[in-house]
PDB file of C-alpha atoms in Angstrom:
ATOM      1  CA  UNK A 203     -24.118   3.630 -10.639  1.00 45.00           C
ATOM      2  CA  UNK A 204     -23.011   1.150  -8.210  1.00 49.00           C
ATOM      3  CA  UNK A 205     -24.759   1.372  -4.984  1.00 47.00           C
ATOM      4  CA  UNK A 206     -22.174   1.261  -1.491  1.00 52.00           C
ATOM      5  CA  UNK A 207     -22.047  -2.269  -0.273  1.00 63.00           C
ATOM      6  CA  UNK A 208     -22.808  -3.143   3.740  1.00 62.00           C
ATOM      7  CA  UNK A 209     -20.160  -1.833   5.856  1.00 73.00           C
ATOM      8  CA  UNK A 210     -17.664  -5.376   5.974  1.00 73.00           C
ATOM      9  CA  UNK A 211     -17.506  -7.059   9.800  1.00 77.00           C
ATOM     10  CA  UNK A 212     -15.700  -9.590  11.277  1.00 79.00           C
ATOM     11  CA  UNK A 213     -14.192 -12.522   9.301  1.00 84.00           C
ATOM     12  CA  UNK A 214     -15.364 -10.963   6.082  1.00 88.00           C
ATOM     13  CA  UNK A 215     -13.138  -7.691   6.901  1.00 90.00           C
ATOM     14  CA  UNK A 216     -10.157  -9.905   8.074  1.00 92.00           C
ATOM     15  CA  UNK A 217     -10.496 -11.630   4.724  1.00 92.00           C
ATOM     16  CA  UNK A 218     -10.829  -8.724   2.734  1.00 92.00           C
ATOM     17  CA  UNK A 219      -7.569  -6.915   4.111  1.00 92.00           C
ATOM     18  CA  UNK A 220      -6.067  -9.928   3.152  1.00 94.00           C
ATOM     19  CA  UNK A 221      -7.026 -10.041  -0.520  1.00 95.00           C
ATOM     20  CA  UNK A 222      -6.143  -6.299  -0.633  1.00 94.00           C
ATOM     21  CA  UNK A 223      -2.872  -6.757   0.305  1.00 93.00           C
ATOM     22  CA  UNK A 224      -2.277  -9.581  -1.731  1.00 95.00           C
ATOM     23  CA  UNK A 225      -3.290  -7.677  -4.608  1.00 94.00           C
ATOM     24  CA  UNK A 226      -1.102  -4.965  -3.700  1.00 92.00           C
ATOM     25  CA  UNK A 227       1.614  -7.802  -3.593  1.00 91.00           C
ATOM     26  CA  UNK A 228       0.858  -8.981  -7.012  1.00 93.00           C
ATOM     27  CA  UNK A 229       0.910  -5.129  -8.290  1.00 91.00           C
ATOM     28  CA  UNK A 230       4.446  -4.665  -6.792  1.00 89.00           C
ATOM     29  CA  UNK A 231       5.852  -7.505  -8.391  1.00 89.00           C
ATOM     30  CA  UNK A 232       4.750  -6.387 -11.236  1.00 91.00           C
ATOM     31  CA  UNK A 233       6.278  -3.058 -11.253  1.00 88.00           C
ATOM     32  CA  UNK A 234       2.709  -1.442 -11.284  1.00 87.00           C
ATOM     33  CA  UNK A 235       3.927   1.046  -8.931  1.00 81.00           C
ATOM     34  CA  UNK A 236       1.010   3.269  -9.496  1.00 84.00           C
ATOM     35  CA  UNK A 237      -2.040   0.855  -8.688  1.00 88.00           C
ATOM     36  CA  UNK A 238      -0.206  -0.912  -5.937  1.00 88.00           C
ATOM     37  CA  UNK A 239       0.213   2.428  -4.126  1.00 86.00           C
ATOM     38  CA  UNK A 240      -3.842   2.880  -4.445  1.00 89.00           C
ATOM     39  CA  UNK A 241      -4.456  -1.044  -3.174  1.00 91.00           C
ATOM     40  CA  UNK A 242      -1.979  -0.347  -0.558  1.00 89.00           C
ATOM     41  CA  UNK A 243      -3.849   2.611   0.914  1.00 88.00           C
ATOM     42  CA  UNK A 244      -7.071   0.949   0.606  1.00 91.00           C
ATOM     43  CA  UNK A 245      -5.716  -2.213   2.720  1.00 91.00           C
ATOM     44  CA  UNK A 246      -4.649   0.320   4.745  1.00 90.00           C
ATOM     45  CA  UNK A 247      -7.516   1.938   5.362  1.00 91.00           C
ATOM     46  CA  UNK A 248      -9.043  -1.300   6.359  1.00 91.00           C
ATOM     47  CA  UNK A 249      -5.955  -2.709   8.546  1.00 92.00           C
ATOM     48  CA  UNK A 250      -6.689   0.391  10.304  1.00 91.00           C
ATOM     49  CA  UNK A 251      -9.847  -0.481  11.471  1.00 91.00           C
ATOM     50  CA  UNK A 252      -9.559  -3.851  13.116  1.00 91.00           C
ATOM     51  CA  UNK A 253      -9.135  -4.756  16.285  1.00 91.00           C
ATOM     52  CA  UNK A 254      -6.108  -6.288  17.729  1.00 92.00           C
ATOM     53  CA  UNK A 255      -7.424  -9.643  17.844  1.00 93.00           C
ATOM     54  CA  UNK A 256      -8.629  -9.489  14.424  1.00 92.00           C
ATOM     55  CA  UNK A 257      -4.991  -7.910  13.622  1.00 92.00           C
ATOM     56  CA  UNK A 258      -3.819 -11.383  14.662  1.00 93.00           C
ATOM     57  CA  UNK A 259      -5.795 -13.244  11.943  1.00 94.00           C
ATOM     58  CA  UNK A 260      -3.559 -11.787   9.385  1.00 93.00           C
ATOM     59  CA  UNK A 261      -0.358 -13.484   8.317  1.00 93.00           C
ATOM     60  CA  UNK A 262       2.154 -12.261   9.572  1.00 93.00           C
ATOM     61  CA  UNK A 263       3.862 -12.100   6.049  1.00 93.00           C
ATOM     62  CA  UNK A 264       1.617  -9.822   5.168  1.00 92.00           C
ATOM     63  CA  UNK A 265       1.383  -7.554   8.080  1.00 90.00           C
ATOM     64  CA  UNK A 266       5.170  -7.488   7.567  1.00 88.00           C
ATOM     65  CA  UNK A 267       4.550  -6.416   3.818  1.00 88.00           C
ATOM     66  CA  UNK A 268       1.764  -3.629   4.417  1.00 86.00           C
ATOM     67  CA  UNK A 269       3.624  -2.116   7.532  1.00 80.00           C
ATOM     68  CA  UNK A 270       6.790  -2.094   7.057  1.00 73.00           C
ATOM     69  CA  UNK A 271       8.520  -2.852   3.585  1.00 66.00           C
ATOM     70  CA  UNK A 272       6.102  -1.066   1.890  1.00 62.00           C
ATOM     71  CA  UNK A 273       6.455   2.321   3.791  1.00 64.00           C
ATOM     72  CA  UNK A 274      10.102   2.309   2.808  1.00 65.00           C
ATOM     73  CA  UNK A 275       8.861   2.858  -0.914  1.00 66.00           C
ATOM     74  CA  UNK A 276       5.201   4.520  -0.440  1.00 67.00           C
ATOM     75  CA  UNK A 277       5.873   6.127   3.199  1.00 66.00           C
ATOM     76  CA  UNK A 278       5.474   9.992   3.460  1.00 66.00           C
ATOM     77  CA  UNK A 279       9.216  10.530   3.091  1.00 62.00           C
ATOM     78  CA  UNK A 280       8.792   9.732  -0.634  1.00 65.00           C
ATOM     79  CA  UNK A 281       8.104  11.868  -3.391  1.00 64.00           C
ATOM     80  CA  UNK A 282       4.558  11.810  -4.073  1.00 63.00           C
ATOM     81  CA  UNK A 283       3.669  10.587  -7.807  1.00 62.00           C
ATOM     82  CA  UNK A 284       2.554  13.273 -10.414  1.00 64.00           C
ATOM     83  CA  UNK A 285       5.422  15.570  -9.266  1.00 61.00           C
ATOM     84  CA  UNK A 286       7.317  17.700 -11.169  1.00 58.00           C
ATOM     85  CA  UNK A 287      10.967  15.951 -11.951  1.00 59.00           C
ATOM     86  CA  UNK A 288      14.311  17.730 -10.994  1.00 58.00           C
ATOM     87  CA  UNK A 289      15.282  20.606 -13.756  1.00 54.00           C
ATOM     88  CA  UNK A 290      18.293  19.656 -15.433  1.00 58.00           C
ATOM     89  CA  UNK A 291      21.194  21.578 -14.984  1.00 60.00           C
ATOM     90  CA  UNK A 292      23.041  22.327 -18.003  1.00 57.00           C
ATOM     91  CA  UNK A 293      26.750  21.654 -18.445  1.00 60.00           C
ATOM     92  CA  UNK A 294      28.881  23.738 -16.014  1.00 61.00           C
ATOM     93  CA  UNK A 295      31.344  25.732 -17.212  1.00 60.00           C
ATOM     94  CA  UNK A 296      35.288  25.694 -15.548  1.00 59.00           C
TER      95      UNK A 296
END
C-alpha cells in the first residue's frame, strides 16, 4: 500500500494545483467528463488551501478555468453523475 506523502508547502503546492488543473484541462477536452470532475475537485481542494499571495502564482487562465467555467458544468446546480435518467413518457394520447 502506498504510504501518504509529506503534506505539500509552498512552491511545491502552487505547482501542484497547477498540474491538477491542467490535467483536469486535458480531461475536458477530451470529453472525459467523469475523471475531469474528480481532478477538478482535487485541484480544488488544494486551490482552497493557499494563501492569497500564493493564489497569485497561478495563471490567471487557469484560475479562470477552475473557478469559473468549470462550475457552470460541475457546479452544485448540476445533476450529480450516477443519477437515475428522466422516465420516458409514453406517447400521449389526444
Amino acid at each position: 500500500m502506498k504510504q501518504p506523502e509529506d503534506p505539500l508547502s509552498g512552491d511545491a503546492l502552487v505547482k501542484e494545483v497547477c498540474r491538477r488543473i491542467r490535467v483536469a484541462r486535458s480531461y475536458w477536452d477530451a470529453h472525459n467528463n467523469a475523471a475531469c470532475r474528480g481532478e477538478r475537485d482535487r485541484a480544488l481542494q488544494l486551490y482552497n488551501t493557499l494563501t492569497n499571495e500564493q493564489k497569485a502564482q497561478i495563471p490567471q487562465v487557469l484560475r479562470v478555468w477552475l473557478r469559473y467555467r468549470s462550475e457552470k458544468y460541475f457546479g452544485r446546480h448540476r445533476t450529480p453523475p450516477g443519477s437515475q435518467k428522466r422516465a420516458k413518457h409514453g406517447k400521449r394520447k389526444r
